[in-house]
PDB file of C-alpha atoms in Angstrom:
ATOM      1  CA  MET A  12       0.000   0.000   0.000  1.00 45.00           C
ATOM      2  CA  PRO A  13       1.486   3.396  -0.966  1.00 58.00           C
ATOM      3  CA  LEU A  14       2.072   5.915   1.785  1.00 67.00           C
ATOM      4  CA  THR A  15      -0.549   8.591   2.233  1.00 89.00           C
ATOM      5  CA  PRO A  16       0.538  12.260   2.131  1.00 91.00           C
ATOM      6  CA  LEU A  17       0.078  12.346   5.923  1.00 92.00           C
ATOM      7  CA  HIS A  18       2.354   9.354   6.425  1.00 94.00           C
ATOM      8  CA  GLN A  19       4.965  10.870   4.119  1.00 95.00           C
ATOM      9  CA  VAL A  20       5.169  14.005   6.260  1.00 96.00           C
ATOM     10  CA  GLU A  21       5.271  11.956   9.478  1.00 96.00           C
ATOM     11  CA  LEU A  22       8.076   9.825   8.070  1.00 97.00           C
ATOM     12  CA  ARG A  23      10.013  12.990   7.251  1.00 97.00           C
ATOM     13  CA  LEU A  24       9.548  14.149  10.842  1.00 98.00           C
ATOM     14  CA  MET A  25      10.673  10.751  12.103  1.00 98.00           C
ATOM     15  CA  ARG A  26      13.849  10.994  10.013  1.00 98.00           C
ATOM     16  CA  THR A  27      14.522  14.378  11.619  1.00 98.00           C
ATOM     17  CA  VAL A  28      14.107  12.943  15.123  1.00 98.00           C
ATOM     18  CA  ILE A  29      16.437  10.054  14.287  1.00 98.00           C
ATOM     19  CA  ALA A  30      19.087  12.366  12.804  1.00 97.00           C
ATOM     20  CA  ILE A  31      19.156  14.494  15.961  1.00 97.00           C
ATOM     21  CA  CYS A  32      19.251  11.437  18.222  1.00 98.00           C
ATOM     22  CA  GLU A  33      22.081   9.815  16.285  1.00 97.00           C
ATOM     23  CA  ALA A  34      24.105  13.035  16.205  1.00 97.00           C
ATOM     24  CA  GLU A  35      23.661  13.624  19.947  1.00 96.00           C
ATOM     25  CA  ASN A  36      23.776   9.994  21.146  1.00 97.00           C
ATOM     26  CA  ILE A  37      20.190  10.168  22.440  1.00 98.00           C
ATOM     27  CA  ASP A  38      18.209   6.958  22.838  1.00 98.00           C
ATOM     28  CA  TYR A  39      14.695   6.829  21.420  1.00 98.00           C
ATOM     29  CA  PHE A  40      12.319   3.913  20.733  1.00 98.00           C
ATOM     30  CA  LEU A  41       8.951   3.415  19.105  1.00 98.00           C
ATOM     31  CA  ILE A  42       6.038   2.763  21.449  1.00 98.00           C
ATOM     32  CA  GLY A  43       2.319   1.945  21.289  1.00 96.00           C
ATOM     33  CA  GLY A  44       0.739   1.671  17.861  1.00 95.00           C
ATOM     34  CA  SER A  45       3.969   2.658  16.119  1.00 97.00           C
ATOM     35  CA  LEU A  46       5.824  -0.228  17.779  1.00 98.00           C
ATOM     36  CA  LEU A  47       2.975  -2.529  16.788  1.00 98.00           C
ATOM     37  CA  GLY A  48       3.117  -1.211  13.229  1.00 97.00           C
ATOM     38  CA  ALA A  49       6.867  -1.794  13.033  1.00 98.00           C
ATOM     39  CA  ILE A  50       6.435  -5.460  13.979  1.00 98.00           C
ATOM     40  CA  ARG A  51       3.130  -6.384  12.341  1.00 97.00           C
ATOM     41  CA  HIS A  52       3.263  -4.162   9.226  1.00 97.00           C
ATOM     42  CA  HIS A  53       6.963  -3.192   8.975  1.00 97.00           C
ATOM     43  CA  GLY A  54       5.772   0.407   8.973  1.00 96.00           C
ATOM     44  CA  PHE A  55       2.573   2.290   9.609  1.00 95.00           C
ATOM     45  CA  ILE A  56      -0.564   0.496  10.627  1.00 94.00           C
ATOM     46  CA  PRO A  57      -2.524   1.428   7.472  1.00 90.00           C
ATOM     47  CA  TRP A  58      -5.346   3.090   9.412  1.00 88.00           C
ATOM     48  CA  ASP A  59      -3.108   4.723  12.025  1.00 87.00           C
ATOM     49  CA  ASP A  60      -2.429   8.431  11.641  1.00 84.00           C
ATOM     50  CA  ASP A  61       0.414   9.238  14.019  1.00 89.00           C
ATOM     51  CA  ILE A  62       3.851   8.157  15.208  1.00 96.00           C
ATOM     52  CA  ASP A  63       4.589   7.610  18.899  1.00 97.00           C
ATOM     53  CA  ILE A  64       8.157   7.811  20.204  1.00 98.00           C
ATOM     54  CA  GLY A  65       9.431   7.238  23.737  1.00 98.00           C
ATOM     55  CA  MET A  66      12.530   8.497  25.548  1.00 98.00           C
ATOM     56  CA  ARG A  67      13.734   8.157  29.104  1.00 98.00           C
ATOM     57  CA  ARG A  68      13.436  11.485  30.889  1.00 98.00           C
ATOM     58  CA  HIS A  69      17.111  12.508  30.691  1.00 98.00           C
ATOM     59  CA  ASP A  70      17.166  11.789  26.938  1.00 98.00           C
ATOM     60  CA  TYR A  71      13.857  13.617  26.553  1.00 98.00           C
ATOM     61  CA  GLN A  72      15.268  16.750  28.212  1.00 98.00           C
ATOM     62  CA  ARG A  73      18.476  16.589  26.166  1.00 98.00           C
ATOM     63  CA  PHE A  74      16.436  16.270  22.978  1.00 98.00           C
ATOM     64  CA  ILE A  75      14.544  19.460  23.823  1.00 98.00           C
ATOM     65  CA  ALA A  76      17.792  21.324  24.441  1.00 96.00           C
ATOM     66  CA  VAL A  77      19.581  20.271  21.252  1.00 96.00           C
ATOM     67  CA  ALA A  78      16.524  20.274  18.973  1.00 95.00           C
ATOM     68  CA  ASN A  79      15.643  23.836  19.883  1.00 88.00           C
ATOM     69  CA  HIS A  80      19.136  24.785  18.747  1.00 88.00           C
ATOM     70  CA  ASP A  81      19.382  22.572  15.647  1.00 90.00           C
ATOM     71  CA  LEU A  82      15.912  22.654  14.057  1.00 96.00           C
ATOM     72  CA  ASP A  83      15.178  24.940  11.110  1.00 95.00           C
ATOM     73  CA  PRO A  84      12.256  27.156  12.298  1.00 95.00           C
ATOM     74  CA  ASN A  85      11.105  27.515   8.693  1.00 96.00           C
ATOM     75  CA  LYS A  86      10.391  23.777   8.629  1.00 96.00           C
ATOM     76  CA  PHE A  87       9.822  22.572  12.176  1.00 97.00           C
ATOM     77  CA  PHE A  88       8.359  23.579  15.516  1.00 97.00           C
ATOM     78  CA  LEU A  89       9.112  21.658  18.712  1.00 98.00           C
ATOM     79  CA  GLN A  90       5.884  22.047  20.653  1.00 98.00           C
ATOM     80  CA  THR A  91       6.128  21.858  24.428  1.00 97.00           C
ATOM     81  CA  GLY A  92       4.312  23.519  27.277  1.00 96.00           C
ATOM     82  CA  ALA A  93       7.096  26.101  27.319  1.00 96.00           C
ATOM     83  CA  SER A  94       7.356  26.818  23.588  1.00 96.00           C
ATOM     84  CA  ASP A  95       3.577  27.121  23.056  1.00 96.00           C
ATOM     85  CA  PRO A  96       1.688  28.745  25.962  1.00 95.00           C
ATOM     86  CA  ASP A  97      -1.624  27.399  24.594  1.00 94.00           C
ATOM     87  CA  TYR A  98      -0.368  23.807  24.423  1.00 95.00           C
ATOM     88  CA  ALA A  99      -1.732  21.771  27.322  1.00 96.00           C
ATOM     89  CA  LEU A 100      -0.292  18.267  26.931  1.00 96.00           C
ATOM     90  CA  SER A 101       2.519  16.853  29.064  1.00 98.00           C
ATOM     91  CA  TYR A 102       4.611  15.494  26.188  1.00 98.00           C
ATOM     92  CA  MET A 103       6.154  17.171  23.171  1.00 98.00           C
ATOM     93  CA  LYS A 104       5.322  17.130  19.495  1.00 98.00           C
ATOM     94  CA  LEU A 105       7.597  17.811  16.553  1.00 98.00           C
ATOM     95  CA  LEU A 106       5.470  19.666  13.991  1.00 97.00           C
ATOM     96  CA  ASP A 107       5.898  20.425  10.316  1.00 97.00           C
ATOM     97  CA  VAL A 108       5.141  24.161  10.073  1.00 96.00           C
ATOM     98  CA  ASN A 109       4.153  23.922   6.397  1.00 95.00           C
ATOM     99  CA  THR A 110       1.122  21.821   7.274  1.00 96.00           C
ATOM    100  CA  TYR A 111      -2.120  22.355   9.157  1.00 94.00           C
ATOM    101  CA  ILE A 112      -4.456  19.884  10.812  1.00 90.00           C
ATOM    102  CA  GLU A 113      -7.650  19.897  12.794  1.00 84.00           C
ATOM    103  CA  GLU A 114      -7.869  16.932  15.148  1.00 78.00           C
ATOM    104  CA  ARG A 115     -11.156  15.241  15.894  1.00 72.00           C
ATOM    105  CA  ASN A 116     -12.280  15.551  19.533  1.00 67.00           C
ATOM    106  CA  ASN A 117      -9.433  17.954  20.299  1.00 73.00           C
ATOM    107  CA  VAL A 118     -10.449  21.592  19.886  1.00 76.00           C
ATOM    108  CA  ASN A 119      -7.980  24.146  21.260  1.00 86.00           C
ATOM    109  CA  ASN A 120      -5.871  27.212  20.482  1.00 88.00           C
ATOM    110  CA  ALA A 121      -2.477  25.501  20.336  1.00 92.00           C
ATOM    111  CA  PHE A 122      -0.299  25.645  17.196  1.00 93.00           C
ATOM    112  CA  LYS A 123      -1.363  22.960  14.722  1.00 94.00           C
ATOM    113  CA  GLY A 124       0.500  20.949  12.108  1.00 94.00           C
ATOM    114  CA  VAL A 125       1.284  17.367  11.175  1.00 94.00           C
ATOM    115  CA  PHE A 126       3.264  15.944  14.070  1.00 95.00           C
ATOM    116  CA  VAL A 127       5.026  13.058  15.751  1.00 97.00           C
ATOM    117  CA  ASP A 128       4.488  12.561  19.484  1.00 97.00           C
ATOM    118  CA  ILE A 129       7.486  12.167  21.804  1.00 98.00           C
ATOM    119  CA  PHE A 130       6.697  10.874  25.298  1.00 98.00           C
ATOM    120  CA  PRO A 131       8.923  10.959  28.391  1.00 98.00           C
ATOM    121  CA  PHE A 132       9.278   7.786  30.446  1.00 98.00           C
ATOM    122  CA  ASP A 133       9.700   8.710  34.092  1.00 98.00           C
ATOM    123  CA  LYS A 134      10.786   6.641  37.071  1.00 98.00           C
ATOM    124  CA  ILE A 135       7.981   5.414  39.305  1.00 98.00           C
ATOM    125  CA  PRO A 136       8.222   3.940  42.817  1.00 98.00           C
ATOM    126  CA  ASP A 137       7.694   0.285  43.685  1.00 97.00           C
ATOM    127  CA  ASP A 138       5.137   1.090  46.373  1.00 97.00           C
ATOM    128  CA  GLU A 139       1.582   0.938  45.010  1.00 97.00           C
ATOM    129  CA  ALA A 140       0.288   3.692  47.311  1.00 98.00           C
ATOM    130  CA  LEU A 141       3.054   6.059  46.170  1.00 98.00           C
ATOM    131  CA  ARG A 142       2.265   5.220  42.556  1.00 98.00           C
ATOM    132  CA  ARG A 143      -1.405   6.075  43.083  1.00 98.00           C
ATOM    133  CA  SER A 144      -0.480   9.335  44.795  1.00 98.00           C
ATOM    134  CA  GLN A 145       1.897  10.368  42.004  1.00 98.00           C
ATOM    135  CA  MET A 146      -0.681   9.581  39.319  1.00 98.00           C
ATOM    136  CA  LEU A 147      -3.476  11.359  41.169  1.00 98.00           C
ATOM    137  CA  HIS A 148      -1.489  14.576  41.548  1.00 98.00           C
ATOM    138  CA  TYR A 149      -0.372  14.357  37.910  1.00 98.00           C
ATOM    139  CA  LYS A 150      -3.961  13.938  36.714  1.00 97.00           C
ATOM    140  CA  LEU A 151      -5.267  16.792  38.869  1.00 97.00           C
ATOM    141  CA  ALA A 152      -2.690  19.222  37.467  1.00 97.00           C
ATOM    142  CA  ASP A 153      -3.231  17.892  33.939  1.00 97.00           C
ATOM    143  CA  ALA A 154      -7.004  18.345  34.192  1.00 95.00           C
ATOM    144  CA  ALA A 155      -6.586  21.912  35.486  1.00 95.00           C
ATOM    145  CA  ILE A 156      -4.360  22.803  32.515  1.00 96.00           C
ATOM    146  CA  LEU A 157      -6.759  21.300  29.966  1.00 93.00           C
ATOM    147  CA  LEU A 158      -9.639  23.208  31.531  1.00 91.00           C
ATOM    148  CA  LYS A 159      -7.857  26.549  31.799  1.00 91.00           C
ATOM    149  CA  LEU A 160      -6.572  26.357  28.203  1.00 92.00           C
ATOM    150  CA  ASN A 161     -10.088  25.618  26.934  1.00 84.00           C
ATOM    151  CA  TYR A 162      -9.305  22.202  25.485  1.00 83.00           C
ATOM    152  CA  ARG A 163     -12.592  20.711  24.303  1.00 69.00           C
ATOM    153  CA  PHE A 164     -13.462  17.213  23.193  1.00 58.00           C
ATOM    154  CA  VAL A 165     -16.413  18.409  21.126  1.00 53.00           C
ATOM    155  CA  LYS A 166     -16.821  21.472  18.943  1.00 54.00           C
ATOM    156  CA  THR A 167     -19.731  23.748  19.865  1.00 52.00           C
ATOM    157  CA  PRO A 168     -20.856  27.194  18.654  1.00 50.00           C
ATOM    158  CA  LEU A 169     -19.626  28.683  21.937  1.00 48.00           C
ATOM    159  CA  ARG A 170     -16.131  27.426  21.110  1.00 48.00           C
ATOM    160  CA  ASN A 171     -15.756  30.285  18.621  1.00 50.00           C
ATOM    161  CA  LEU A 172     -16.331  32.864  21.367  1.00 50.00           C
ATOM    162  CA  ILE A 173     -13.197  31.932  23.291  1.00 54.00           C
ATOM    163  CA  THR A 174     -10.692  34.779  23.375  1.00 63.00           C
ATOM    164  CA  LYS A 175      -6.958  34.711  23.893  1.00 74.00           C
ATOM    165  CA  HIS A 176      -5.763  34.239  27.436  1.00 79.00           C
ATOM    166  CA  THR A 177      -4.445  37.156  29.456  1.00 85.00           C
ATOM    167  CA  PRO A 178      -0.840  37.137  30.714  1.00 84.00           C
ATOM    168  CA  GLN A 179      -2.193  36.524  34.204  1.00 86.00           C
ATOM    169  CA  GLN A 180      -4.166  33.475  33.038  1.00 87.00           C
ATOM    170  CA  LEU A 181      -1.139  32.066  31.210  1.00 88.00           C
ATOM    171  CA  ALA A 182       1.025  32.609  34.286  1.00 90.00           C
ATOM    172  CA  GLU A 183      -1.440  30.554  36.314  1.00 93.00           C
ATOM    173  CA  VAL A 184      -1.415  27.814  33.669  1.00 95.00           C
ATOM    174  CA  ASN A 185       2.368  27.811  33.679  1.00 96.00           C
ATOM    175  CA  ARG A 186       2.388  27.213  37.433  1.00 97.00           C
ATOM    176  CA  TYR A 187       0.221  24.161  36.878  1.00 97.00           C
ATOM    177  CA  LYS A 188       2.526  22.985  34.085  1.00 98.00           C
ATOM    178  CA  LEU A 189       5.532  23.225  36.397  1.00 97.00           C
ATOM    179  CA  GLU A 190       3.621  21.408  39.134  1.00 98.00           C
ATOM    180  CA  ARG A 191       2.606  18.635  36.737  1.00 98.00           C
ATOM    181  CA  GLU A 192       6.194  18.121  35.590  1.00 98.00           C
ATOM    182  CA  GLU A 193       7.396  18.055  39.197  1.00 98.00           C
ATOM    183  CA  TYR A 194       5.057  15.142  39.885  1.00 98.00           C
ATOM    184  CA  MET A 195       6.164  13.374  36.704  1.00 98.00           C
ATOM    185  CA  ARG A 196       9.809  13.731  37.756  1.00 98.00           C
ATOM    186  CA  LEU A 197       9.190  13.151  41.461  1.00 98.00           C
ATOM    187  CA  TYR A 198      11.322   9.990  41.568  1.00 98.00           C
ATOM    188  CA  GLU A 199      13.911  11.062  39.009  1.00 98.00           C
ATOM    189  CA  GLN A 200      16.771  10.897  41.529  1.00 97.00           C
ATOM    190  CA  SER A 201      15.621   7.611  43.084  1.00 98.00           C
ATOM    191  CA  ASP A 202      17.256   4.241  42.453  1.00 97.00           C
ATOM    192  CA  SER A 203      14.056   2.895  40.881  1.00 98.00           C
ATOM    193  CA  ARG A 204      14.542   0.813  37.738  1.00 97.00           C
ATOM    194  CA  THR A 205      10.881   0.963  36.742  1.00 98.00           C
ATOM    195  CA  TYR A 206       9.571   3.557  34.301  1.00 98.00           C
ATOM    196  CA  LYS A 207       6.194   4.677  33.040  1.00 98.00           C
ATOM    197  CA  ASN A 208       4.744   6.852  30.328  1.00 98.00           C
ATOM    198  CA  LEU A 209       2.520   8.861  32.678  1.00 98.00           C
ATOM    199  CA  ALA A 210       0.762  10.493  29.719  1.00 97.00           C
ATOM    200  CA  SER A 211      -0.204   7.113  28.267  1.00 96.00           C
ATOM    201  CA  GLN A 212      -3.716   6.621  26.893  1.00 92.00           C
ATOM    202  CA  TYR A 213      -3.578   2.988  28.011  1.00 94.00           C
ATOM    203  CA  ASP A 214      -4.450   1.506  31.397  1.00 95.00           C
ATOM    204  CA  TYR A 215      -1.869   2.326  34.065  1.00 96.00           C
ATOM    205  CA  GLU A 216       0.004  -0.983  34.029  1.00 95.00           C
ATOM    206  CA  LYS A 217       0.129  -1.311  30.230  1.00 96.00           C
ATOM    207  CA  GLU A 218       2.967   1.148  29.630  1.00 96.00           C
ATOM    208  CA  ILE A 219       5.130   0.416  32.663  1.00 97.00           C
ATOM    209  CA  MET A 220       8.570  -0.757  31.514  1.00 97.00           C
ATOM    210  CA  THR A 221      11.746  -1.913  33.179  1.00 98.00           C
ATOM    211  CA  TYR A 222      15.135  -0.291  32.755  1.00 98.00           C
ATOM    212  CA  GLN A 223      16.189  -3.322  30.720  1.00 98.00           C
ATOM    213  CA  GLU A 224      13.196  -3.031  28.385  1.00 98.00           C
ATOM    214  CA  LEU A 225      13.942   0.648  27.736  1.00 97.00           C
ATOM    215  CA  THR A 226      17.693   0.373  27.272  1.00 97.00           C
ATOM    216  CA  GLU A 227      18.152  -2.874  25.332  1.00 98.00           C
ATOM    217  CA  LEU A 228      17.204  -1.739  21.849  1.00 98.00           C
ATOM    218  CA  THR A 229      17.294  -3.244  18.390  1.00 98.00           C
ATOM    219  CA  THR A 230      16.816  -1.839  14.891  1.00 98.00           C
ATOM    220  CA  VAL A 231      14.026  -2.851  12.503  1.00 98.00           C
ATOM    221  CA  PRO A 232      12.610  -1.589   9.199  1.00 98.00           C
ATOM    222  CA  PHE A 233       9.804   0.952   9.297  1.00 98.00           C
ATOM    223  CA  GLU A 234       8.690   1.742   5.759  1.00 96.00           C
ATOM    224  CA  ASP A 235      11.942   2.805   4.039  1.00 95.00           C
ATOM    225  CA  ILE A 236      13.930   3.727   7.171  1.00 97.00           C
ATOM    226  CA  GLN A 237      15.493   1.884  10.109  1.00 98.00           C
ATOM    227  CA  VAL A 238      14.137   2.635  13.579  1.00 98.00           C
ATOM    228  CA  LYS A 239      14.969   1.643  17.136  1.00 98.00           C
ATOM    229  CA  ILE A 240      12.579  -0.434  19.203  1.00 98.00           C
ATOM    230  CA  PRO A 241      12.920  -2.321  22.502  1.00 98.00           C
ATOM    231  CA  SER A 242      14.419  -5.780  22.007  1.00 98.00           C
ATOM    232  CA  ALA A 243      11.688  -7.064  24.345  1.00 98.00           C
ATOM    233  CA  TYR A 244       8.986  -5.920  21.912  1.00 98.00           C
ATOM    234  CA  ASP A 245       7.124  -9.232  22.151  1.00 98.00           C
ATOM    235  CA  THR A 246       6.745  -8.923  25.928  1.00 98.00           C
ATOM    236  CA  ILE A 247       5.761  -5.248  25.657  1.00 98.00           C
ATOM    237  CA  LEU A 248       3.244  -5.705  22.843  1.00 98.00           C
ATOM    238  CA  THR A 249       1.684  -8.757  24.490  1.00 98.00           C
ATOM    239  CA  ARG A 250       1.276  -6.769  27.705  1.00 97.00           C
ATOM    240  CA  MET A 251      -0.390  -3.938  25.801  1.00 96.00           C
ATOM    241  CA  TYR A 252      -2.492  -5.749  23.213  1.00 96.00           C
ATOM    242  CA  GLY A 253      -2.589  -9.476  23.967  1.00 96.00           C
ATOM    243  CA  ASP A 254      -2.443 -11.341  20.622  1.00 96.00           C
ATOM    244  CA  TYR A 255      -0.984  -8.364  18.818  1.00 96.00           C
ATOM    245  CA  MET A 256      -0.513 -10.086  15.453  1.00 96.00           C
ATOM    246  CA  GLN A 257      -4.285 -10.546  15.169  1.00 94.00           C
ATOM    247  CA  LEU A 258      -5.886  -7.756  13.146  1.00 92.00           C
ATOM    248  CA  PRO A 259      -8.785  -5.917  14.797  1.00 88.00           C
ATOM    249  CA  PRO A 260     -12.314  -6.181  13.361  1.00 88.00           C
ATOM    250  CA  ALA A 261     -12.823  -4.255  10.135  1.00 83.00           C
ATOM    251  CA  ASP A 262     -14.982  -1.619  11.843  1.00 79.00           C
ATOM    252  CA  LYS A 263     -12.103  -0.794  14.198  1.00 77.00           C
ATOM    253  CA  ARG A 264      -9.612  -0.139  11.409  1.00 76.00           C
ATOM    254  CA  VAL A 265     -10.219   3.596  11.255  1.00 73.00           C
ATOM    255  CA  GLU A 266      -8.006   6.621  11.793  1.00 70.00           C
ATOM    256  CA  LYS A 267      -8.823   8.552  14.910  1.00 66.00           C
ATOM    257  CA  HIS A 268      -7.332  12.011  14.702  1.00 64.00           C
ATOM    258  CA  LEU A 269      -8.073  14.157  11.685  1.00 74.00           C
ATOM    259  CA  ASN A 270     -10.938  16.339  10.511  1.00 76.00           C
ATOM    260  CA  LYS A 271      -8.829  18.568   8.251  1.00 84.00           C
ATOM    261  CA  LEU A 272      -5.382  18.279   6.684  1.00 88.00           C
ATOM    262  CA  ILE A 273      -3.477  20.873   4.640  1.00 90.00           C
ATOM    263  CA  ILE A 274       0.045  20.187   3.309  1.00 89.00           C
ATOM    264  CA  ASP A 275       2.026  22.898   1.511  1.00 85.00           C
ATOM    265  CA  ASN A 276      -1.171  24.935   0.945  1.00 78.00           C
ATOM    266  CA  HIS A 277      -3.006  21.971  -0.611  1.00 81.00           C
ATOM    267  CA  GLU A 278      -6.095  20.743   1.210  1.00 86.00           C
ATOM    268  CA  ILE A 279      -5.828  16.952   1.465  1.00 79.00           C
ATOM    269  CA  LEU A 280      -8.763  16.310   3.769  1.00 70.00           C
TER     270      LEU A 280
END
């Protein structure tokens, strides 16, 4: 199956991520549906419409530092809570600035373009009560940010009446963003060897990984490039999806994100 225009842009973004990581000795790995696609389809799941990348927290922070210096602003935008005051999510996106998208069930004022998602994996404690406390505080701060930045899961006529936030409102949001990251990095200096993608859309235990799973990597084909994935992909994918080589029912093979797509001033969708 030929790549769609969306997938072509995402693959270009992925090549950019890989080039920076290889130049700076930063570890990355595919996660979630992108990891599944690499194994089951040797590339994109045909009905998937994004790429998900993981990094351990220290690599994640180094990527932000070097990418902000190396990226061409005429081509790319590294979207974080700091670089885009209207962006509410707790992970970063690398966007192609010569594209525009409208995501289904995600109405907001943040900068929009075709993107790849890059998630931090943070250390979590062994104690179940401490894990619940960390996740609760993370979710409370996350919910406050989504609310204050007017993120909506449905589009309504009132949505068009929302005005830009005042400096005072953005300062309050920024305090919540800092608080959220503090809870994500609460155990960063601990000797824990267990990590989690706290921003994961999956059930809590699905995207918990060991130090070994995150650091022992292998290279596989993904479309026409080579990408890094955890060597323990079978264990990880089984934990997340069960029999992951089994295709879902036909009615579940649908893309989930896009209402509108513009690439280089051409409306694709």
